[in-house]
N, CA, C and O atoms as a GROMACS GRO file, in nm:
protein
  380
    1UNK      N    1   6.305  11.068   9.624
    1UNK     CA    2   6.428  11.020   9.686
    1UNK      C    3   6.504  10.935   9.584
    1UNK      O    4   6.445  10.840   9.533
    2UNK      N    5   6.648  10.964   9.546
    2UNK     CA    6   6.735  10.884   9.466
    2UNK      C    7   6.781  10.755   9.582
    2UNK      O    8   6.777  10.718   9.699
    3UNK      N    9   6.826  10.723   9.436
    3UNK     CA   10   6.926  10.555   9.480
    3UNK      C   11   7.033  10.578   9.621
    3UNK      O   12   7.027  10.497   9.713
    4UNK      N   13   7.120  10.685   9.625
    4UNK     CA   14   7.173  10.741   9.793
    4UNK      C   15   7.139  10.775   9.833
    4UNK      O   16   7.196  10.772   9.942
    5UNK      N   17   7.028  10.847   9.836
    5UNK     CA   18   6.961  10.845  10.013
    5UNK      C   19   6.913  10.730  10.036
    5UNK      O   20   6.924  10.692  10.152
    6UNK      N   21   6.838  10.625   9.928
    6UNK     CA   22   6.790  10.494  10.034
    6UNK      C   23   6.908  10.425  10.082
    6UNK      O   24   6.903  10.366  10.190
    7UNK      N   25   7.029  10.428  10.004
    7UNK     CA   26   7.146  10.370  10.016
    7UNK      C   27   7.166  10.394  10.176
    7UNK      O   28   7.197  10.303  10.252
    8UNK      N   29   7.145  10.531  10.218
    8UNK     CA   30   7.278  10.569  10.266
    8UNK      C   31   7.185  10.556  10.450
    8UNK      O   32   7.227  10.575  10.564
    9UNK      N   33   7.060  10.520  10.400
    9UNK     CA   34   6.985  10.459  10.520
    9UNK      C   35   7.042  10.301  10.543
    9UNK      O   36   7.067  10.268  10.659
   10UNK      N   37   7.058  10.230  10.465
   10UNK     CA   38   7.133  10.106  10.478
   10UNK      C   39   7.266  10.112  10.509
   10UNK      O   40   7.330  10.007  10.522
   11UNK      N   41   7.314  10.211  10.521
   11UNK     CA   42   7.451  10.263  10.527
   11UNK      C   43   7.477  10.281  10.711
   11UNK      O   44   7.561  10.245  10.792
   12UNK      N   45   7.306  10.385  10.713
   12UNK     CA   46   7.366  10.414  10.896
   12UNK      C   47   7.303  10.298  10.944
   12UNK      O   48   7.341  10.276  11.059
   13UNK      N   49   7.199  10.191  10.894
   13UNK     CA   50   7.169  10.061  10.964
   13UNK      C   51   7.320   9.992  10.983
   13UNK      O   52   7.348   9.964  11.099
   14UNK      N   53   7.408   9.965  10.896
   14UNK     CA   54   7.550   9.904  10.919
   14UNK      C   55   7.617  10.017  11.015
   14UNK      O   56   7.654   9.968  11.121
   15UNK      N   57   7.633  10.104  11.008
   15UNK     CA   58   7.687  10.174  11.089
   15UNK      C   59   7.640  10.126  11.255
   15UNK      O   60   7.711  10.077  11.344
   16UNK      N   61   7.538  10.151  11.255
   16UNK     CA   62   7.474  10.167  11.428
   16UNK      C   63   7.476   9.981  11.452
   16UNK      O   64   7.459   9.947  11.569
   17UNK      N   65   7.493   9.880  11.363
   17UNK     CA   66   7.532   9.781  11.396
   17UNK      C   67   7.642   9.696  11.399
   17UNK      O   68   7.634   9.577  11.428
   18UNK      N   69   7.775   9.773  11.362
   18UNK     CA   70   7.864   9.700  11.312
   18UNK      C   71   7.926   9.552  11.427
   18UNK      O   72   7.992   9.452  11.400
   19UNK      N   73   7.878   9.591  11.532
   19UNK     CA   74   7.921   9.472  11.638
   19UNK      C   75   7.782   9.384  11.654
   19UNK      O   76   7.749   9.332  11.761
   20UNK      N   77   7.704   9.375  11.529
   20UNK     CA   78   7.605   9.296  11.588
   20UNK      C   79   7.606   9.201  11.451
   20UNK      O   80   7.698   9.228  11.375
   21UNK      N   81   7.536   9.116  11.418
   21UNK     CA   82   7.506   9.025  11.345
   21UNK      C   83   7.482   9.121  11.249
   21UNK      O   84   7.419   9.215  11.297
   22UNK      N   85   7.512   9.136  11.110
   22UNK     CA   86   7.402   9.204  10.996
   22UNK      C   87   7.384   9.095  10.897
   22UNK      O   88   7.471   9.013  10.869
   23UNK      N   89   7.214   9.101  10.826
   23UNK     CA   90   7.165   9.016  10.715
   23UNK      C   91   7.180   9.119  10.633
   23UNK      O   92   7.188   9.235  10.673
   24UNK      N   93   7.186   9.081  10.506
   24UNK     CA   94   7.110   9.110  10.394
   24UNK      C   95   7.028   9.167  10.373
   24UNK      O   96   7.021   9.266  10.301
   25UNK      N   97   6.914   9.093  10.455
   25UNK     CA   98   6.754   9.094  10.438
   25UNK      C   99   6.709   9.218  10.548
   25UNK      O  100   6.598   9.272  10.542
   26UNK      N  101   6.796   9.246  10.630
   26UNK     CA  102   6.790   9.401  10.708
   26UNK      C  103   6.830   9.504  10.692
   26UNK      O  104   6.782   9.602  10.750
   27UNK      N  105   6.956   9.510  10.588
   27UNK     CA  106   7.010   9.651  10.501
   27UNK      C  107   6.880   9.672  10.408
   27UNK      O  108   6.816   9.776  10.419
   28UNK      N  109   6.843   9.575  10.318
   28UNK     CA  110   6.802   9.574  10.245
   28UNK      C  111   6.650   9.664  10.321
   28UNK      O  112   6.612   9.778  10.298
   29UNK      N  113   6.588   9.559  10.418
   29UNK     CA  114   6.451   9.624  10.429
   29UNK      C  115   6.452   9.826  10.527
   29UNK      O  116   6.380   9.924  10.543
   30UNK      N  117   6.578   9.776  10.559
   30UNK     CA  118   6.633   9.966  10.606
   30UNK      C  119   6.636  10.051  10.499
   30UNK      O  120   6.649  10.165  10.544
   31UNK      N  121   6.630  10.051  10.360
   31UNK     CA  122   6.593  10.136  10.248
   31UNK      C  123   6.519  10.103  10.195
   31UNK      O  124   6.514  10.162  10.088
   32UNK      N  125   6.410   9.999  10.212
   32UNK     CA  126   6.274   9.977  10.185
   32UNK      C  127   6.295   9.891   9.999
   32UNK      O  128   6.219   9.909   9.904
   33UNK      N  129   6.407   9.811   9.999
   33UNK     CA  130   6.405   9.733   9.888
   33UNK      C  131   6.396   9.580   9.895
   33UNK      O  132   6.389   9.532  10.008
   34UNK      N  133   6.397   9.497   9.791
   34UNK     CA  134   6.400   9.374   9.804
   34UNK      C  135   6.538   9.338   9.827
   34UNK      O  136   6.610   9.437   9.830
   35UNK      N  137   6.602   9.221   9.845
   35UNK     CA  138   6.731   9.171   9.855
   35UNK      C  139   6.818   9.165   9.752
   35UNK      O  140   6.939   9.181   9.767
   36UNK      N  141   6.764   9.142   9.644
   36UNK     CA  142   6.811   9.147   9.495
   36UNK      C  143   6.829   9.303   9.455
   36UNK      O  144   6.937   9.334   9.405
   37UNK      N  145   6.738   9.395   9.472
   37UNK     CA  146   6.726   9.484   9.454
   37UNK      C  147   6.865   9.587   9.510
   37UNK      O  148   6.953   9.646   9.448
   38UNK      N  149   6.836   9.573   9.642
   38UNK     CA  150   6.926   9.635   9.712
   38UNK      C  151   7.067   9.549   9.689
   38UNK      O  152   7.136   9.649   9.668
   39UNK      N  153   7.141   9.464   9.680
   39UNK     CA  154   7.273   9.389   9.621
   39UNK      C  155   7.281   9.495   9.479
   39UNK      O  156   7.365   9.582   9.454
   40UNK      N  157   7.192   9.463   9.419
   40UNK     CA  158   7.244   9.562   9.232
   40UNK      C  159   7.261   9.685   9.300
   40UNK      O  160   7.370   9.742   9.297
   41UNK      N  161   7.133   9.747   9.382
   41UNK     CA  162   7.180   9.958   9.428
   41UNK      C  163   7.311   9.942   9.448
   41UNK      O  164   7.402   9.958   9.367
   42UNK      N  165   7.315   9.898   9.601
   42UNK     CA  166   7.426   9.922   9.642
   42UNK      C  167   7.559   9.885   9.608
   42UNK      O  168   7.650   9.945   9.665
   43UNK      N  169   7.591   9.782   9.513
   43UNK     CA  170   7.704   9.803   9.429
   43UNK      C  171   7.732   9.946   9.353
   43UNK      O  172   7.829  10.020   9.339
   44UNK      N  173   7.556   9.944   9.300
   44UNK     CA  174   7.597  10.081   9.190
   44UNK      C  175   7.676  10.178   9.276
   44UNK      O  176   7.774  10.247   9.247
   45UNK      N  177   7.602  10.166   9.397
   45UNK     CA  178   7.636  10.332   9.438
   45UNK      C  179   7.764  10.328   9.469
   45UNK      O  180   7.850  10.383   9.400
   46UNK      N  181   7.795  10.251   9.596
   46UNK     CA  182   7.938  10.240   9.640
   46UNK      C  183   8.030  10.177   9.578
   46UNK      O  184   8.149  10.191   9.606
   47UNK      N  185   7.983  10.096   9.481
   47UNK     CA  186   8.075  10.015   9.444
   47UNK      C  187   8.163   9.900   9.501
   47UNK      O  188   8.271   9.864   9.454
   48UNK      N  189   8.106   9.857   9.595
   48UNK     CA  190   8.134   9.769   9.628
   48UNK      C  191   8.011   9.675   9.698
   48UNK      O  192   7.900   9.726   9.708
   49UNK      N  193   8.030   9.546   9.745
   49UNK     CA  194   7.914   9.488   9.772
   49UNK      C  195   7.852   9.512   9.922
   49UNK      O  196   7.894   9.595  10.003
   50UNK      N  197   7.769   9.442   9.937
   50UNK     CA  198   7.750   9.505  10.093
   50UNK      C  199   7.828   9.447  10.181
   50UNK      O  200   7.890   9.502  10.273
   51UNK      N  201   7.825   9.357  10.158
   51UNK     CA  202   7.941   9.213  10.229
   51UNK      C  203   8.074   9.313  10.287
   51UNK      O  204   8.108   9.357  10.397
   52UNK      N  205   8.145   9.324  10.090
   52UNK     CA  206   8.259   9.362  10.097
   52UNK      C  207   8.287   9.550  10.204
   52UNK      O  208   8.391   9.586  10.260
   53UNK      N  209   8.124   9.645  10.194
   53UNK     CA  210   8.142   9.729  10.270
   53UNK      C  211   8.128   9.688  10.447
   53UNK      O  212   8.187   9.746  10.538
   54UNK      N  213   8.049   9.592  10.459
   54UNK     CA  214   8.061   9.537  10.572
   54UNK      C  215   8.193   9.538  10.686
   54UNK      O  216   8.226   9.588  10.794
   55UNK      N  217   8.235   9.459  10.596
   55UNK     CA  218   8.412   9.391  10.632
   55UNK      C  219   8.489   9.544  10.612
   55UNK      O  220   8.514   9.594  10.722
   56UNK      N  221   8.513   9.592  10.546
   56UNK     CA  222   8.568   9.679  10.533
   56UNK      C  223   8.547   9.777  10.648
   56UNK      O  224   8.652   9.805  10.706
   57UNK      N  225   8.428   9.840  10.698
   57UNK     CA  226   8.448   9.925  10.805
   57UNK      C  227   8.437   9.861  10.919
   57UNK      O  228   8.445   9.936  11.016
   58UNK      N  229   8.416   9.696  10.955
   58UNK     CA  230   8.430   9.656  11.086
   58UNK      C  231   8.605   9.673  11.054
   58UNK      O  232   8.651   9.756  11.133
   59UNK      N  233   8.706   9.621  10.967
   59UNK     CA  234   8.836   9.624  11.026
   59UNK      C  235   8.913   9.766  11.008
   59UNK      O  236   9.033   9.765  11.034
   60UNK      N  237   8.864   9.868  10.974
   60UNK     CA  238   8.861  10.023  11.007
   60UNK      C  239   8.879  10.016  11.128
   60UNK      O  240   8.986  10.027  11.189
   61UNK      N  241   8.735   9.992  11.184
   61UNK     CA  242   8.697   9.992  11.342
   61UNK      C  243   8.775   9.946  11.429
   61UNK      O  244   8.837  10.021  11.503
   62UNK      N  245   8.786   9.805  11.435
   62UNK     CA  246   8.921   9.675  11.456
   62UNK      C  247   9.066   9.800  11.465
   62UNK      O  248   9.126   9.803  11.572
   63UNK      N  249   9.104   9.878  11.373
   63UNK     CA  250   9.205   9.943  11.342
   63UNK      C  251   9.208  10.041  11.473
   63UNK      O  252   9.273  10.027  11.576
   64UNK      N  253   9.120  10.141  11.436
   64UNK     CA  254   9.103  10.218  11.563
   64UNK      C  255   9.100  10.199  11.691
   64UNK      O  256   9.166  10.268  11.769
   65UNK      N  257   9.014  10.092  11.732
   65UNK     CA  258   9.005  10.014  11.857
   65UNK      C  259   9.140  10.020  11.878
   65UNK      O  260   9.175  10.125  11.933
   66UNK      N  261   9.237   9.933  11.849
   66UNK     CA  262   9.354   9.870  11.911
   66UNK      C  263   9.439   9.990  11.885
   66UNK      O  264   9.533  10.000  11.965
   67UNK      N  265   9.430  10.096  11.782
   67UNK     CA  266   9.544  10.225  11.911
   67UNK      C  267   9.453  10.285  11.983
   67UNK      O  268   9.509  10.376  12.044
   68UNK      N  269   9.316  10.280  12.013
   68UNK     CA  270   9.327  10.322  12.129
   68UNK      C  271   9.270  10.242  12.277
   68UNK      O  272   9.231  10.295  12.381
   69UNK      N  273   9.279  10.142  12.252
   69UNK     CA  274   9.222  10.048  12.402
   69UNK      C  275   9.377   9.966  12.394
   69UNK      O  276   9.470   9.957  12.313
   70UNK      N  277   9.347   9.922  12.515
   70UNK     CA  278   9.470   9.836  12.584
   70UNK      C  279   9.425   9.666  12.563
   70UNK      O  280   9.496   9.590  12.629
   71UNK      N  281   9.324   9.603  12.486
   71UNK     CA  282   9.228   9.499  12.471
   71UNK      C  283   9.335   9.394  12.373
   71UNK      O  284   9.427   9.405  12.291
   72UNK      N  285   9.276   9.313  12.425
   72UNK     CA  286   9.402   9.216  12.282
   72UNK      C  287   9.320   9.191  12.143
   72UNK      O  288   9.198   9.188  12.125
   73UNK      N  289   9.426   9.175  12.054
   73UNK     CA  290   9.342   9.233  11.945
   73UNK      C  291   9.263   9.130  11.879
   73UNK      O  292   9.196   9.165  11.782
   74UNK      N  293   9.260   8.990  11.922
   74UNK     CA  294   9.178   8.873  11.924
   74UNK      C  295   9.049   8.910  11.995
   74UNK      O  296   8.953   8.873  11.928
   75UNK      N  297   9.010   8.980  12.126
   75UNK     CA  298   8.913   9.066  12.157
   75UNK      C  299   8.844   9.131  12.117
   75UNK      O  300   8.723   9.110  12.119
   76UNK      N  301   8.897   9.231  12.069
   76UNK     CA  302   8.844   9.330  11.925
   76UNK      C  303   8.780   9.285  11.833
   76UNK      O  304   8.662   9.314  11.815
   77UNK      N  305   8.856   9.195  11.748
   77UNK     CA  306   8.802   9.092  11.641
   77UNK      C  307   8.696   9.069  11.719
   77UNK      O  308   8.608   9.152  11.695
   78UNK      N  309   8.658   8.972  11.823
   78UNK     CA  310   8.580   8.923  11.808
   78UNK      C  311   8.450   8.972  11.827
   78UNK      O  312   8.344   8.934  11.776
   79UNK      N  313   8.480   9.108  11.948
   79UNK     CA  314   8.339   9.206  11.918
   79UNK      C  315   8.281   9.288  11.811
   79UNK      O  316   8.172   9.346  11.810
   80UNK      N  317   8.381   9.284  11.709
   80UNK     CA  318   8.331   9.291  11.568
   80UNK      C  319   8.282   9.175  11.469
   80UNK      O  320   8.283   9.182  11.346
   81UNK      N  321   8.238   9.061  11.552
   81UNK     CA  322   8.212   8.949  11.486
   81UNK      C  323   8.299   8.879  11.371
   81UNK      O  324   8.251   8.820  11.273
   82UNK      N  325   8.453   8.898  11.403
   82UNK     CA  326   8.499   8.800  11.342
   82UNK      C  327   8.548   8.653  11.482
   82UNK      O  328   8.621   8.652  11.581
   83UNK      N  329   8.474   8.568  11.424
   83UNK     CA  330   8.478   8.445  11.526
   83UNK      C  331   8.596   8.354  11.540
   83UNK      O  332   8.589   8.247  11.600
   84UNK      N  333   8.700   8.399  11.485
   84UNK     CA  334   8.788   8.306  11.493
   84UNK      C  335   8.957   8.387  11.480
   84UNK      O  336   8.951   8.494  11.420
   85UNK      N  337   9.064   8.356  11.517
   85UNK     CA  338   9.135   8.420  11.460
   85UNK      C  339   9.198   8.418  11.296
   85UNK      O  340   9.247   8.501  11.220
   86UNK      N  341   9.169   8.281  11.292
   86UNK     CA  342   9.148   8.282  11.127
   86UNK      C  343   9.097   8.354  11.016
   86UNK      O  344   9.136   8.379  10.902
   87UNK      N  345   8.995   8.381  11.087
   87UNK     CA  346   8.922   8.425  11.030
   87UNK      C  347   8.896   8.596  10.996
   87UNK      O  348   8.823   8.657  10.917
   88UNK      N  349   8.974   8.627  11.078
   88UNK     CA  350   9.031   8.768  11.116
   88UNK      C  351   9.120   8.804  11.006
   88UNK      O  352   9.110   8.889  10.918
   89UNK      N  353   9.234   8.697  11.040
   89UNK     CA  354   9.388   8.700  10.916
   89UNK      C  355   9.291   8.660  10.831
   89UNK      O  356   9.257   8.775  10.800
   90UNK      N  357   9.216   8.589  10.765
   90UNK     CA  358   9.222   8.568  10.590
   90UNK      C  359   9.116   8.709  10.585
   90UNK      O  360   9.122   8.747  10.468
   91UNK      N  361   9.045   8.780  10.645
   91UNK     CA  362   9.029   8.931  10.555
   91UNK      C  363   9.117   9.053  10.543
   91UNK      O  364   9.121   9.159  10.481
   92UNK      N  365   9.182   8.992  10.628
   92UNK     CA  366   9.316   9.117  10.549
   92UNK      C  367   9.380   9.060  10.428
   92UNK      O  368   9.408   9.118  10.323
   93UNK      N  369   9.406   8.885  10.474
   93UNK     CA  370   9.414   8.879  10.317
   93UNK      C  371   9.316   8.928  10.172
   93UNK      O  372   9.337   8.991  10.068
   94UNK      N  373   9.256   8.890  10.206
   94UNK     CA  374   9.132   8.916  10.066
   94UNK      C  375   9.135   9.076  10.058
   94UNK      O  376   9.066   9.114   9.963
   95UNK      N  377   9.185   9.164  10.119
   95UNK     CA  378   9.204   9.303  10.106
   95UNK      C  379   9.342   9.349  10.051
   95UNK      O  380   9.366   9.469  10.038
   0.00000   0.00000   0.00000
């Protein structure tokens, strides 16, 4: 097994959790690496960090949600675990 397939098991662990809390230390042990380990893969592979893939497909999600539910979009946010509305606006900034 290469570096994407363990990847891409840490990949559907974020997937099947994106409205829940995610560590580090649970992507990581979902492709059977250390924490350090898995931070260097998964840059290589995707190129980006896990953090930064994190954020990135919860406000995808966030995106989709609100054309299609009637929910306010402070709602949304927040079942994607962004806790604040602040906190919501500064990752679109940083994007």
């Amino acid at each position: 097994m290469d570096y994407k397939e363990h990847i891409a098991k840490a990949v559907e662990y974020i997937e099947q959790n994106l409205t829940n809390e995610i560590s580090l230390t649970d992507c990581a042990k979902a492709c059977g690496y250390s924490k350090y380990h898995f931070l260097r893969v998964f840059k290589e592979v995707s190129g980006l960090t896990p953090v930064d893939y994190i954020r990135k497909r919860r406000l995808s999600e966030i995106a989709k949600q609100i054309c299609l539910d009637d929910k306010y979009i402070s709602d949304i946010a927040f079942m994607y675990g962004f806790n604040s509305k602040e906190n919501f606006t500064r990752a679109f900034e940083i994007e």
